PDB file of C-alpha atoms in Angstrom:
ATOM      1  CA  MET J 177      78.965  -6.117 -70.716  1.00  0.00           C
ATOM      2  CA  GLU J 178      76.958  -9.079 -69.389  1.00  0.00           C
ATOM      3  CA  GLN J 179      78.221  -8.340 -65.915  1.00  0.00           C
ATOM      4  CA  LEU J 180      77.044  -4.763 -66.176  1.00  0.00           C
ATOM      5  CA  LYS J 181      73.617  -5.859 -67.384  1.00  0.00           C
ATOM      6  CA  THR J 182      73.323  -8.377 -64.547  1.00  0.00           C
ATOM      7  CA  ARG J 183      74.300  -5.778 -62.010  1.00  0.00           C
ATOM      8  CA  LEU J 184      71.811  -3.254 -63.330  1.00  0.00           C
ATOM      9  CA  ALA J 185      69.084  -5.890 -63.329  1.00  0.00           C
ATOM     10  CA  PHE J 186      69.911  -6.756 -59.692  1.00  0.00           C
ATOM     11  CA  ILE J 187      69.739  -3.122 -58.654  1.00  0.00           C
ATOM     12  CA  HIS J 188      66.365  -2.667 -60.295  1.00  0.00           C
ATOM     13  CA  LYS J 189      65.003  -5.931 -58.890  1.00  0.00           C
ATOM     14  CA  THR J 190      66.014  -4.857 -55.398  1.00  0.00           C
ATOM     15  CA  GLU J 191      64.297  -1.519 -55.888  1.00  0.00           C
ATOM     16  CA  ILE J 192      61.082  -3.180 -57.157  1.00  0.00           C
ATOM     17  CA  ASP J 193      61.075  -5.639 -54.252  1.00  0.00           C
ATOM     18  CA  GLU J 194      61.528  -2.774 -51.853  1.00  0.00           C
ATOM     19  CA  ILE J 195      58.609  -0.825 -53.354  1.00  0.00           C
ATOM     20  CA  ILE J 196      56.292  -3.833 -53.131  1.00  0.00           C
ATOM     21  CA  GLU J 197      57.518  -4.753 -49.650  1.00  0.00           C
ATOM     22  CA  ASN J 198      56.962  -1.191 -48.380  1.00  0.00           C
ATOM     23  CA  ALA J 199      53.495  -1.134 -49.913  1.00  0.00           C
ATOM     24  CA  ARG J 200      52.626  -4.435 -48.201  1.00  0.00           C
ATOM     25  CA  LYS J 201      53.942  -3.170 -44.903  1.00  0.00           C
ATOM     26  CA  GLN J 202      51.947   0.050 -45.262  1.00  0.00           C
ATOM     27  CA  ALA J 203      48.848  -1.949 -46.192  1.00  0.00           C
ATOM     28  CA  ASN J 204      49.347  -4.135 -43.138  1.00  0.00           C
ATOM     29  CA  ASP J 205      49.657  -1.039 -40.926  1.00  0.00           C
ATOM     30  CA  ILE J 206      46.438   0.370 -42.408  1.00  0.00           C
ATOM     31  CA  ILE J 207      44.550  -2.870 -41.737  1.00  0.00           C
ATOM     32  CA  MET J 208      45.908  -3.115 -38.200  1.00  0.00           C
ATOM     33  CA  ALA J 209      44.987   0.509 -37.506  1.00  0.00           C
ATOM     34  CA  ALA J 210      41.495  -0.161 -38.867  1.00  0.00           C
ATOM     35  CA  GLN J 211      41.144  -3.245 -36.704  1.00  0.00           C
ATOM     36  CA  ALA J 212      42.281  -1.299 -33.655  1.00  0.00           C
ATOM     37  CA  LYS J 213      39.829   1.475 -34.474  1.00  0.00           C
ATOM     38  CA  ALA J 214      37.054  -1.055 -35.021  1.00  0.00           C
ATOM     39  CA  ALA J 215      37.858  -2.674 -31.680  1.00  0.00           C
ATOM     40  CA  GLU J 216      37.744   0.736 -30.026  1.00  0.00           C
ATOM     41  CA  ILE J 217      34.384   1.509 -31.647  1.00  0.00           C
ATOM     42  CA  LYS J 218      33.059  -1.856 -30.485  1.00  0.00           C
ATOM     43  CA  LYS J 219      34.330  -1.294 -26.960  1.00  0.00           C
ATOM     44  CA  LYS J 220      32.855   2.206 -26.701  1.00  0.00           C
ATOM     45  CA  GLU J 221      29.522   1.190 -28.203  1.00  0.00           C
ATOM     46  CA  THR J 222      29.337  -1.846 -25.920  1.00  0.00           C
ATOM     47  CA  GLU J 223      30.129   0.315 -22.876  1.00  0.00           C
ATOM     48  CA  LYS J 224      27.469   2.805 -23.983  1.00  0.00           C
ATOM     49  CA  ILE J 225      24.866   0.048 -24.355  1.00  0.00           C
ATOM     50  CA  LEU J 226      25.792  -1.458 -20.971  1.00  0.00           C
ATOM     51  CA  GLU J 227      25.572   1.951 -19.294  1.00  0.00           C
ATOM     52  CA  GLU J 228      22.180   2.625 -20.876  1.00  0.00           C
ATOM     53  CA  ALA J 229      21.024  -0.830 -19.809  1.00  0.00           C
ATOM     54  CA  ARG J 230      22.285  -0.210 -16.262  1.00  0.00           C
ATOM     55  CA  ILE J 231      20.376   3.083 -16.009  1.00  0.00           C
ATOM     56  CA  MET J 232      17.234   1.498 -17.423  1.00  0.00           C
ATOM     57  CA  GLU J 233      17.592  -1.477 -15.071  1.00  0.00           C
ATOM     58  CA  ASN J 234      17.966   0.808 -12.046  1.00  0.00           C
ATOM     59  CA  GLN J 235      14.848   2.739 -13.069  1.00  0.00           C
ATOM     60  CA  GLN J 236      12.824  -0.417 -13.627  1.00  0.00           C
ATOM     61  CA  LEU J 237      14.005  -2.044 -10.394  1.00  0.00           C
ATOM     62  CA  GLU J 238      13.278   1.135  -8.455  1.00  0.00           C
ATOM     63  CA  THR J 239       9.756   1.195  -9.882  1.00  0.00           C
ATOM     64  CA  GLU J 240       9.253  -2.460  -8.906  1.00  0.00           C
ATOM     65  CA  ARG J 241      10.747  -1.806  -5.467  1.00  0.00           C
ATOM     66  CA  LEU J 242       8.367   1.102  -4.847  1.00  0.00           C
ATOM     67  CA  ASP J 243       5.451  -0.950  -6.117  1.00  0.00           C
ATOM     68  CA  GLY J 244       6.439  -3.865  -3.847  1.00  0.00           C
ATOM     69  CA  LYS J 245       6.796  -1.577  -0.828  1.00  0.00           C
ATOM     70  CA  ARG J 246       3.424   0.003  -1.583  1.00  0.00           C
ATOM     71  CA  LYS J 247       1.757  -3.429  -1.841  1.00  0.00           C
ATOM     72  CA  LEU J 248       3.412  -4.539   1.401  1.00  0.00           C
ATOM     73  CA  ALA J 249       2.323  -1.337   3.184  1.00  0.00           C
ATOM     74  CA  ASP J 250      -1.209  -1.750   1.788  1.00  0.00           C
ATOM     75  CA  THR J 251      -1.294  -5.329   3.072  1.00  0.00           C
ATOM     76  CA  ARG J 252      -0.104  -4.300   6.527  1.00  0.00           C
ATOM     77  CA  TYR J 253      -2.638  -1.481   6.608  1.00  0.00           C
ATOM     78  CA  ARG J 254      -5.425  -3.797   5.455  1.00  0.00           C
ATOM     79  CA  LEU J 255      -4.532  -6.397   8.104  1.00  0.00           C
ATOM     80  CA  ALA J 256      -4.404  -3.757  10.857  1.00  0.00           C
ATOM     81  CA  ASP J 257      -7.835  -2.620   9.642  1.00  0.00           C
ATOM     82  CA  GLU J 258      -9.017  -6.200   9.840  1.00  0.00           C
ATOM     83  CA  ALA J 259      -7.841  -6.417  13.480  1.00  0.00           C
ATOM     84  CA  ILE J 260      -9.688  -3.183  14.258  1.00  0.00           C
ATOM     85  CA  ARG J 261     -12.806  -4.480  12.474  1.00  0.00           C
ATOM     86  CA  GLN J 262     -12.712  -7.747  14.415  1.00  0.00           C
ATOM     87  CA  ALA J 263     -12.173  -5.849  17.667  1.00  0.00           C
ATOM     88  CA  SER J 264     -15.140  -3.595  16.847  1.00  0.00           C
ATOM     89  CA  ASP J 265     -17.294  -6.644  16.107  1.00  0.00           C
ATOM     90  CA  ARG J 266     -16.365  -8.203  19.413  1.00  0.00           C
ATOM     91  CA  LEU J 267     -16.956  -4.925  21.264  1.00  0.00           C
ATOM     92  CA  SER J 268     -20.347  -4.626  19.633  1.00  0.00           C
ATOM     93  CA  LYS J 269     -21.266  -8.124  20.823  1.00  0.00           C
ATOM     94  CA  LEU J 270     -19.979  -7.335  24.307  1.00  0.00           C
ATOM     95  CA  ALA J 271     -22.068  -4.175  24.439  1.00  0.00           C
ATOM     96  CA  GLU J 272     -25.158  -5.923  23.070  1.00  0.00           C
ATOM     97  CA  ALA J 273     -24.838  -8.682  25.657  1.00  0.00           C
ATOM     98  CA  SER J 274     -24.561  -5.944  28.292  1.00  0.00           C
ATOM     99  CA  GLU J 275     -22.766  -8.252  30.672  1.00  0.00           C
ATOM    100  CA  ALA J 276     -21.364  -7.126  33.990  1.00  0.00           C
ATOM    101  CA  SER J 277     -17.879  -6.608  32.579  1.00  0.00           C
ATOM    102  CA  TYR J 278     -19.240  -4.237  29.929  1.00  0.00           C
ATOM    103  CA  GLN J 279     -21.430  -2.410  32.427  1.00  0.00           C
ATOM    104  CA  ASN J 280     -18.442  -1.974  34.699  1.00  0.00           C
ATOM    105  CA  SER J 281     -16.400  -0.641  31.761  1.00  0.00           C
ATOM    106  CA  LEU J 282     -19.245   1.706  30.776  1.00  0.00           C
ATOM    107  CA  GLU J 283     -19.215   3.254  34.235  1.00  0.00           C
ATOM    108  CA  LYS J 284     -15.478   3.767  33.966  1.00  0.00           C
ATOM    109  CA  LEU J 285     -15.898   5.398  30.548  1.00  0.00           C
ATOM    110  CA  ILE J 286     -18.486   7.823  31.948  1.00  0.00           C
ATOM    111  CA  LEU J 287     -16.257   8.656  34.908  1.00  0.00           C
ATOM    112  CA  GLU J 288     -13.265   9.213  32.676  1.00  0.00           C
ATOM    113  CA  ALA J 289     -15.357  11.531  30.491  1.00  0.00           C
ATOM    114  CA  ALA J 290     -16.355  13.478  33.595  1.00  0.00           C
ATOM    115  CA  GLU J 291     -12.715  13.842  34.586  1.00  0.00           C
ATOM    116  CA  GLN J 292     -12.016  15.354  31.191  1.00  0.00           C
ATOM    117  CA  THR J 293     -14.975  17.763  31.407  1.00  0.00           C
ATOM    118  CA  SER J 294     -14.693  20.766  33.697  1.00  0.00           C
ATOM    119  CA  GLY J 295     -18.443  21.470  34.233  1.00  0.00           C
ATOM    120  CA  GLN J 296     -20.590  20.264  37.116  1.00  0.00           C
ATOM    121  CA  ASP J 297     -24.028  20.065  35.480  1.00  0.00           C
ATOM    122  CA  LEU J 298     -23.613  17.090  33.241  1.00  0.00           C
ATOM    123  CA  GLU J 299     -25.679  14.854  31.038  1.00  0.00           C
ATOM    124  CA  VAL J 300     -24.701  11.532  29.621  1.00  0.00           C
ATOM    125  CA  ILE J 301     -25.780  10.213  26.251  1.00  0.00           C
ATOM    126  CA  ILE J 302     -25.967   6.449  26.239  1.00  0.00           C
ATOM    127  CA  HIS J 303     -27.403   3.633  24.201  1.00  0.00           C
ATOM    128  CA  PRO J 304     -31.085   2.897  25.135  1.00  0.00           C
ATOM    129  CA  ARG J 305     -29.981  -0.634  25.972  1.00  0.00           C
ATOM    130  CA  ASP J 306     -27.750   0.744  28.767  1.00  0.00           C
ATOM    131  CA  ALA J 307     -30.263   3.243  30.148  1.00  0.00           C
ATOM    132  CA  ALA J 308     -31.812   0.995  32.814  1.00  0.00           C
ATOM    133  CA  PHE J 309     -28.447   0.047  34.249  1.00  0.00           C
ATOM    134  CA  ILE J 310     -27.043   3.596  34.263  1.00  0.00           C
ATOM    135  CA  LYS J 311     -30.256   4.920  35.776  1.00  0.00           C
ATOM    136  CA  LYS J 312     -29.638   2.620  38.716  1.00  0.00           C
ATOM    137  CA  ARG J 313     -26.027   3.783  38.982  1.00  0.00           C
ATOM    138  CA  LEU J 314     -26.666   7.501  38.421  1.00  0.00           C
ATOM    139  CA  ARG J 315     -26.404   8.596  42.060  1.00  0.00           C
ATOM    140  CA  ALA J 316     -23.305   6.514  42.660  1.00  0.00           C
ATOM    141  CA  LEU J 317     -21.688   8.050  39.596  1.00  0.00           C
ATOM    142  CA  GLU J 318     -22.623  11.546  40.739  1.00  0.00           C
ATOM    143  CA  LYS J 319     -21.086  10.819  44.105  1.00  0.00           C
ATOM    144  CA  GLN J 320     -17.809   9.672  42.597  1.00  0.00           C
ATOM    145  CA  MET J 321     -17.711  12.698  40.272  1.00  0.00           C
ATOM    146  CA  THR J 322     -18.381  15.024  43.178  1.00  0.00           C
ATOM    147  CA  SER J 323     -15.572  13.334  45.016  1.00  0.00           C
ATOM    148  CA  PHE J 324     -12.865  13.692  42.372  1.00  0.00           C
ATOM    149  CA  LYS J 325     -14.033  17.114  41.167  1.00  0.00           C
ATOM    150  CA  ASN J 326     -14.264  18.264  44.771  1.00  0.00           C
ATOM    151  CA  ALA J 327     -17.497  20.096  43.873  1.00  0.00           C
ATOM    152  CA  PRO J 328     -21.167  19.052  43.707  1.00  0.00           C
ATOM    153  CA  VAL J 329     -21.994  17.375  40.422  1.00  0.00           C
ATOM    154  CA  THR J 330     -25.433  16.705  38.963  1.00  0.00           C
ATOM    155  CA  LEU J 331     -25.709  14.038  36.327  1.00  0.00           C
ATOM    156  CA  ARG J 332     -28.703  13.133  34.224  1.00  0.00           C
ATOM    157  CA  ILE J 333     -29.341  10.811  31.319  1.00  0.00           C
ATOM    158  CA  SER J 334     -29.950  12.633  28.083  1.00  0.00           C
ATOM    159  CA  GLU J 335     -33.101  11.847  26.160  1.00  0.00           C
ATOM    160  CA  GLU J 336     -31.026  11.804  23.038  1.00  0.00           C
ATOM    161  CA  PRO J 337     -30.093   8.195  22.263  1.00  0.00           C
ATOM    162  CA  LEU J 338     -26.489   7.306  21.601  1.00  0.00           C
ATOM    163  CA  ARG J 339     -25.924   6.444  17.963  1.00  0.00           C
ATOM    164  CA  ALA J 340     -22.964   4.174  18.575  1.00  0.00           C
ATOM    165  CA  MET J 341     -22.426   0.562  19.539  1.00  0.00           C
ATOM    166  CA  GLY J 342     -21.671   1.466  23.136  1.00  0.00           C
ATOM    167  CA  GLY J 343     -19.809   3.674  25.554  1.00  0.00           C
ATOM    168  CA  ALA J 344     -21.017   7.174  26.290  1.00  0.00           C
ATOM    169  CA  VAL J 345     -20.881  10.826  25.351  1.00  0.00           C
ATOM    170  CA  LEU J 346     -20.743  13.220  28.271  1.00  0.00           C
ATOM    171  CA  ARG J 347     -21.528  16.905  27.961  1.00  0.00           C
ATOM    172  CA  THR J 348     -22.316  19.868  30.102  1.00  0.00           C
ATOM    173  CA  THR J 349     -26.022  20.720  30.114  1.00  0.00           C
ATOM    174  CA  ASP J 350     -25.222  24.028  28.396  1.00  0.00           C
ATOM    175  CA  LYS J 351     -23.543  21.872  25.720  1.00  0.00           C
ATOM    176  CA  LYS J 352     -20.403  24.000  25.820  1.00  0.00           C
ATOM    177  CA  GLN J 353     -18.232  21.008  26.600  1.00  0.00           C
ATOM    178  CA  ILE J 354     -18.512  17.555  25.219  1.00  0.00           C
ATOM    179  CA  PHE J 355     -16.432  14.430  25.626  1.00  0.00           C
ATOM    180  CA  ASN J 356     -16.896  11.516  23.251  1.00  0.00           C
ATOM    181  CA  ASN J 357     -16.125   8.263  25.002  1.00  0.00           C
ATOM    182  CA  THR J 358     -18.083   5.936  22.735  1.00  0.00           C
ATOM    183  CA  LEU J 359     -16.571   2.570  21.883  1.00  0.00           C
ATOM    184  CA  GLU J 360     -15.990   3.808  18.332  1.00  0.00           C
ATOM    185  CA  ALA J 361     -14.122   6.844  19.624  1.00  0.00           C
ATOM    186  CA  ARG J 362     -12.083   4.634  21.942  1.00  0.00           C
ATOM    187  CA  VAL J 363     -11.220   2.267  19.111  1.00  0.00           C
ATOM    188  CA  ALA J 364     -10.188   5.212  16.911  1.00  0.00           C
ATOM    189  CA  LYS J 365      -8.109   6.669  19.727  1.00  0.00           C
ATOM    190  CA  GLY J 366      -6.573   3.268  20.423  1.00  0.00           C
ATOM    191  CA  ARG J 367      -5.663   2.961  16.788  1.00  0.00           C
ATOM    192  CA  GLN J 368      -4.101   6.392  16.720  1.00  0.00           C
ATOM    193  CA  ASP J 369      -2.224   6.092  20.019  1.00  0.00           C
ATOM    194  CA  SER J 370      -1.227   2.453  19.849  1.00  0.00           C
ATOM    195  CA  LEU J 371      -0.704   1.743  16.159  1.00  0.00           C
ATOM    196  CA  VAL J 372       2.948   0.903  16.765  1.00  0.00           C
ATOM    197  CA  GLU J 373       2.053  -1.536  19.538  1.00  0.00           C
ATOM    198  CA  ILE J 374      -0.814  -2.977  17.486  1.00  0.00           C
ATOM    199  CA  SER J 375       1.604  -3.552  14.599  1.00  0.00           C
ATOM    200  CA  GLU J 376       4.195  -5.070  16.916  1.00  0.00           C
ATOM    201  CA  ILE J 377       1.696  -7.616  18.208  1.00  0.00           C
ATOM    202  CA  LEU J 378       0.116  -8.263  14.815  1.00  0.00           C
ATOM    203  CA  TYR J 379       3.451  -8.843  13.041  1.00  0.00           C
ATOM    204  CA  LYS J 380       5.413 -10.413  15.882  1.00  0.00           C
ATOM    205  CA  GLY J 381       7.615 -13.153  14.458  1.00  0.00           C
ATOM    206  CA  SER J 382       7.537 -11.756  10.934  1.00  0.00           C
ATOM    207  CA  ARG J 383      10.900 -11.131   9.263  1.00  0.00           C
ATOM    208  CA  THR J 384       9.634  -7.988   7.529  1.00  0.00           C
TER     209      THR J 384
ATOM    210  CA  MET S 293      82.373  -0.040 -74.983  1.00  0.00           C
ATOM    211  CA  ALA S 294      80.852  -0.374 -78.376  1.00  0.00           C
ATOM    212  CA  ILE S 295      77.940   1.751 -79.546  1.00  0.00           C
ATOM    213  CA  GLU S 296      75.810  -1.363 -79.782  1.00  0.00           C
ATOM    214  CA  ASP S 297      76.527  -2.138 -76.144  1.00  0.00           C
ATOM    215  CA  ILE S 298      75.519   1.343 -75.045  1.00  0.00           C
ATOM    216  CA  LYS S 299      72.286   1.058 -77.017  1.00  0.00           C
ATOM    217  CA  GLU S 300      71.642  -2.298 -75.364  1.00  0.00           C
ATOM    218  CA  ILE S 301      72.137  -0.819 -71.919  1.00  0.00           C
ATOM    219  CA  VAL S 302      69.857   2.129 -72.640  1.00  0.00           C
ATOM    220  CA  ARG S 303      67.175  -0.269 -73.885  1.00  0.00           C
ATOM    221  CA  GLU S 304      67.601  -2.406 -70.783  1.00  0.00           C
ATOM    222  CA  GLU S 305      67.408   0.709 -68.638  1.00  0.00           C
ATOM    223  CA  LYS S 306      64.128   1.731 -70.270  1.00  0.00           C
ATOM    224  CA  GLU S 307      62.691  -1.715 -69.694  1.00  0.00           C
ATOM    225  CA  GLN S 308      63.734  -1.610 -66.068  1.00  0.00           C
ATOM    226  CA  GLU S 309      62.186   1.814 -65.671  1.00  0.00           C
ATOM    227  CA  GLN S 310      58.966   0.395 -67.119  1.00  0.00           C
ATOM    228  CA  ARG S 311      59.086  -2.456 -64.567  1.00  0.00           C
ATOM    229  CA  LEU S 312      59.688   0.032 -61.775  1.00  0.00           C
ATOM    230  CA  GLN S 313      56.664   2.031 -62.867  1.00  0.00           C
ATOM    231  CA  GLU S 314      54.603  -1.133 -62.895  1.00  0.00           C
ATOM    232  CA  ALA S 315      55.847  -1.925 -59.392  1.00  0.00           C
ATOM    233  CA  ARG S 316      54.866   1.543 -58.172  1.00  0.00           C
ATOM    234  CA  THR S 317      51.394   1.066 -59.688  1.00  0.00           C
ATOM    235  CA  GLU S 318      51.142  -2.328 -58.030  1.00  0.00           C
ATOM    236  CA  ALA S 319      52.203  -0.779 -54.719  1.00  0.00           C
ATOM    237  CA  LEU S 320      49.488   1.869 -55.017  1.00  0.00           C
ATOM    238  CA  LYS S 321      46.933  -0.825 -55.758  1.00  0.00           C
ATOM    239  CA  ILE S 322      48.011  -2.753 -52.659  1.00  0.00           C
ATOM    240  CA  ILE S 323      47.622   0.364 -50.493  1.00  0.00           C
ATOM    241  CA  GLU S 324      44.304   1.287 -52.071  1.00  0.00           C
ATOM    242  CA  ALA S 325      43.009  -2.218 -51.451  1.00  0.00           C
ATOM    243  CA  ALA S 326      44.150  -2.005 -47.835  1.00  0.00           C
ATOM    244  CA  GLU S 327      42.418   1.334 -47.382  1.00  0.00           C
ATOM    245  CA  LYS S 328      39.260  -0.092 -48.873  1.00  0.00           C
ATOM    246  CA  GLU S 329      39.453  -3.081 -46.558  1.00  0.00           C
ATOM    247  CA  ALA S 330      40.096  -0.771 -43.612  1.00  0.00           C
ATOM    248  CA  LYS S 331      36.956   1.214 -44.419  1.00  0.00           C
ATOM    249  CA  ARG S 332      34.996  -2.023 -44.674  1.00  0.00           C
ATOM    250  CA  ILE S 333      36.294  -3.254 -41.309  1.00  0.00           C
ATOM    251  CA  ILE S 334      35.360   0.003 -39.573  1.00  0.00           C
ATOM    252  CA  ALA S 335      31.993   0.248 -41.295  1.00  0.00           C
ATOM    253  CA  GLU S 336      31.189  -3.346 -40.414  1.00  0.00           C
ATOM    254  CA  GLU S 337      31.949  -2.696 -36.771  1.00  0.00           C
ATOM    255  CA  SER S 338      29.997   0.552 -36.688  1.00  0.00           C
ATOM    256  CA  GLU S 339      26.975  -1.089 -38.215  1.00  0.00           C
ATOM    257  CA  SER S 340      27.217  -4.371 -36.355  1.00  0.00           C
ATOM    258  CA  ASP S 341      23.569  -4.185 -35.288  1.00  0.00           C
ATOM    259  CA  SER S 342      23.106  -7.843 -34.546  1.00  0.00           C
ATOM    260  CA  TYR S 343      26.032  -7.884 -32.103  1.00  0.00           C
ATOM    261  CA  TYR S 344      24.759  -4.820 -30.250  1.00  0.00           C
ATOM    262  CA  GLN S 345      21.200  -6.095 -30.364  1.00  0.00           C
ATOM    263  CA  ARG S 346      22.394  -9.327 -28.743  1.00  0.00           C
ATOM    264  CA  ILE S 347      23.942  -7.309 -25.924  1.00  0.00           C
ATOM    265  CA  ARG S 348      20.743  -5.279 -25.497  1.00  0.00           C
ATOM    266  CA  ASP S 349      18.643  -8.441 -25.488  1.00  0.00           C
ATOM    267  CA  GLU S 350      20.936 -10.089 -22.959  1.00  0.00           C
ATOM    268  CA  GLN S 351      20.823  -7.049 -20.666  1.00  0.00           C
ATOM    269  CA  ALA S 352      17.033  -6.882 -20.975  1.00  0.00           C
ATOM    270  CA  ARG S 353      16.855 -10.576 -20.066  1.00  0.00           C
ATOM    271  CA  ILE S 354      19.070  -9.999 -16.993  1.00  0.00           C
ATOM    272  CA  THR S 355      16.904  -7.035 -15.928  1.00  0.00           C
ATOM    273  CA  GLU S 356      13.707  -9.058 -16.351  1.00  0.00           C
ATOM    274  CA  GLY S 357      15.233 -11.785 -14.172  1.00  0.00           C
ATOM    275  CA  LYS S 358      16.098  -9.288 -11.451  1.00  0.00           C
ATOM    276  CA  LYS S 359      12.611  -7.760 -11.638  1.00  0.00           C
ATOM    277  CA  ALA S 360      11.003 -11.183 -11.360  1.00  0.00           C
ATOM    278  CA  ARG S 361      13.129 -12.019  -8.307  1.00  0.00           C
ATOM    279  CA  LEU S 362      12.255  -8.674  -6.709  1.00  0.00           C
ATOM    280  CA  ILE S 363       8.536  -9.139  -7.330  1.00  0.00           C
ATOM    281  CA  GLN S 364       8.730 -12.672  -5.970  1.00  0.00           C
ATOM    282  CA  ASP S 365      10.559 -11.420  -2.892  1.00  0.00           C
ATOM    283  CA  TYR S 366       7.838  -8.868  -2.160  1.00  0.00           C
ATOM    284  CA  ASP S 367       5.109 -11.434  -2.850  1.00  0.00           C
ATOM    285  CA  GLU S 368       6.770 -13.760  -0.329  1.00  0.00           C
ATOM    286  CA  GLN S 369       7.025 -10.943   2.204  1.00  0.00           C
ATOM    287  CA  ILE S 370       3.328 -10.138   1.735  1.00  0.00           C
ATOM    288  CA  GLU S 371       2.423 -13.809   2.126  1.00  0.00           C
ATOM    289  CA  GLU S 372       4.538 -14.099   5.247  1.00  0.00           C
ATOM    290  CA  VAL S 373       3.137 -10.897   6.763  1.00  0.00           C
ATOM    291  CA  THR S 374      -0.408 -12.121   6.058  1.00  0.00           C
ATOM    292  CA  LYS S 375       0.254 -15.517   7.666  1.00  0.00           C
ATOM    293  CA  THR S 376       1.886 -13.885  10.700  1.00  0.00           C
ATOM    294  CA  ALA S 377      -0.986 -11.420  11.087  1.00  0.00           C
ATOM    295  CA  LYS S 378      -3.568 -14.206  10.888  1.00  0.00           C
ATOM    296  CA  ARG S 379      -1.640 -16.137  13.541  1.00  0.00           C
ATOM    297  CA  ASN S 380      -1.489 -13.060  15.819  1.00  0.00           C
ATOM    298  CA  MET S 381      -4.948 -11.670  15.027  1.00  0.00           C
ATOM    299  CA  GLU S 382      -6.634 -12.924  18.186  1.00  0.00           C
ATOM    300  CA  LYS S 383      -3.931 -11.480  20.449  1.00  0.00           C
ATOM    301  CA  THR S 384      -4.113  -8.178  18.594  1.00  0.00           C
ATOM    302  CA  VAL S 385      -7.894  -8.009  18.949  1.00  0.00           C
ATOM    303  CA  ASP S 386      -7.520  -8.724  22.669  1.00  0.00           C
ATOM    304  CA  PHE S 387      -4.975  -5.919  22.923  1.00  0.00           C
ATOM    305  CA  ILE S 388      -7.238  -3.432  21.096  1.00  0.00           C
ATOM    306  CA  ILE S 389     -10.186  -4.275  23.341  1.00  0.00           C
ATOM    307  CA  LYS S 390      -7.980  -3.931  26.388  1.00  0.00           C
ATOM    308  CA  GLN S 391      -6.897  -0.496  25.104  1.00  0.00           C
ATOM    309  CA  VAL S 392     -10.522   0.544  24.622  1.00  0.00           C
ATOM    310  CA  PHE S 393     -11.356  -0.141  28.244  1.00  0.00           C
ATOM    311  CA  LYS S 394      -8.023   1.047  29.573  1.00  0.00           C
ATOM    312  CA  GLU S 395      -8.473   3.796  32.167  1.00  0.00           C
TER     313      GLU S 395
END
C-alpha cells in the first residue's frame, strides 16, 4: 500500500514539475520574442531617424553650398567690377590729361569708327577738351578715311559735345548710321568680349 | 486490498488532483506575467523617446558641424579670391586699358 502511494505521488510530482517547467519555458520564449521584437522596433526606428536626418542634412548642406557659391560669385563679380571701375578712373585721368598717347589713341578710335560706318559724309562727336587737337588733325583723318574707304570722305566736328569721359562717336551727317567708340563703350565692350581673360588675369594663382 | 486502503488512495488521488490544478493555475500565472512583461518591453522600446531624441540631437550636431565646415570653406575661398584679385588688380587694369585702345 505504501509503495502504491509513493508511486502515485511520484507520478503526480513529475506531472506538476512538467507543467511548471513548460510554463517557464513558454514564458521565456515570450520574453525572448518580445525582446527580439523590441530590438527590431529599435532598429527600424533608428534607421528611419537616420534616413530622415540624412535627407535633412543633404537639404541643409545643399542650401549652404548654393549660398556659398552665390557669395563667391558675387565676390568675383564685385572684384571684376572694381577692376573695371579702376580702369575707368585711370582712363578718365588719361583723357583729362590729353597726353600724346591718348590723342594718338583717340585718332585710332575715330578711324576705327569710320571703318565700321559705310557713309562718306561724316561728323565726329568729341569731348570739348579734344576739339582743338582733332581740328588740327581733321584733314589728315579725312585723308586716311578716303584711303581705306577708297572714296572721298568729308569729316567735320559736331557742335554737339560728347557726354563721355573720352573717345568719340562717329555718325553720318544724315544720322542714319552711328558708331559709339567712346571710352565707356570700349570699356563695356572690353568687359563683354574679354570677361574670361579679365577673370583669368584677376584670379591668376587662386585655387578657386 | 482493504476498503480502508482504497479510501486512502482515493483521498490521496483527490489531493494530488488539487495540487495539479494549483500547478496549472501557477503555470497560467507564469505565462500571464511573461506576456505582461513582453508588452512592457515592447511598449518601452516603442516609446523610448529619450533614446531616439539622443540620436536626433547627435545627427543635428553632426549636420551643424558639416555646415560650419562648408561655410568656413567658402569664407576661405572668398578671402583667397579677394587677396588674389587685389594682388592682380593692377595687371588687370592694365589689360582692360590695353583692350580699350586695342585696334
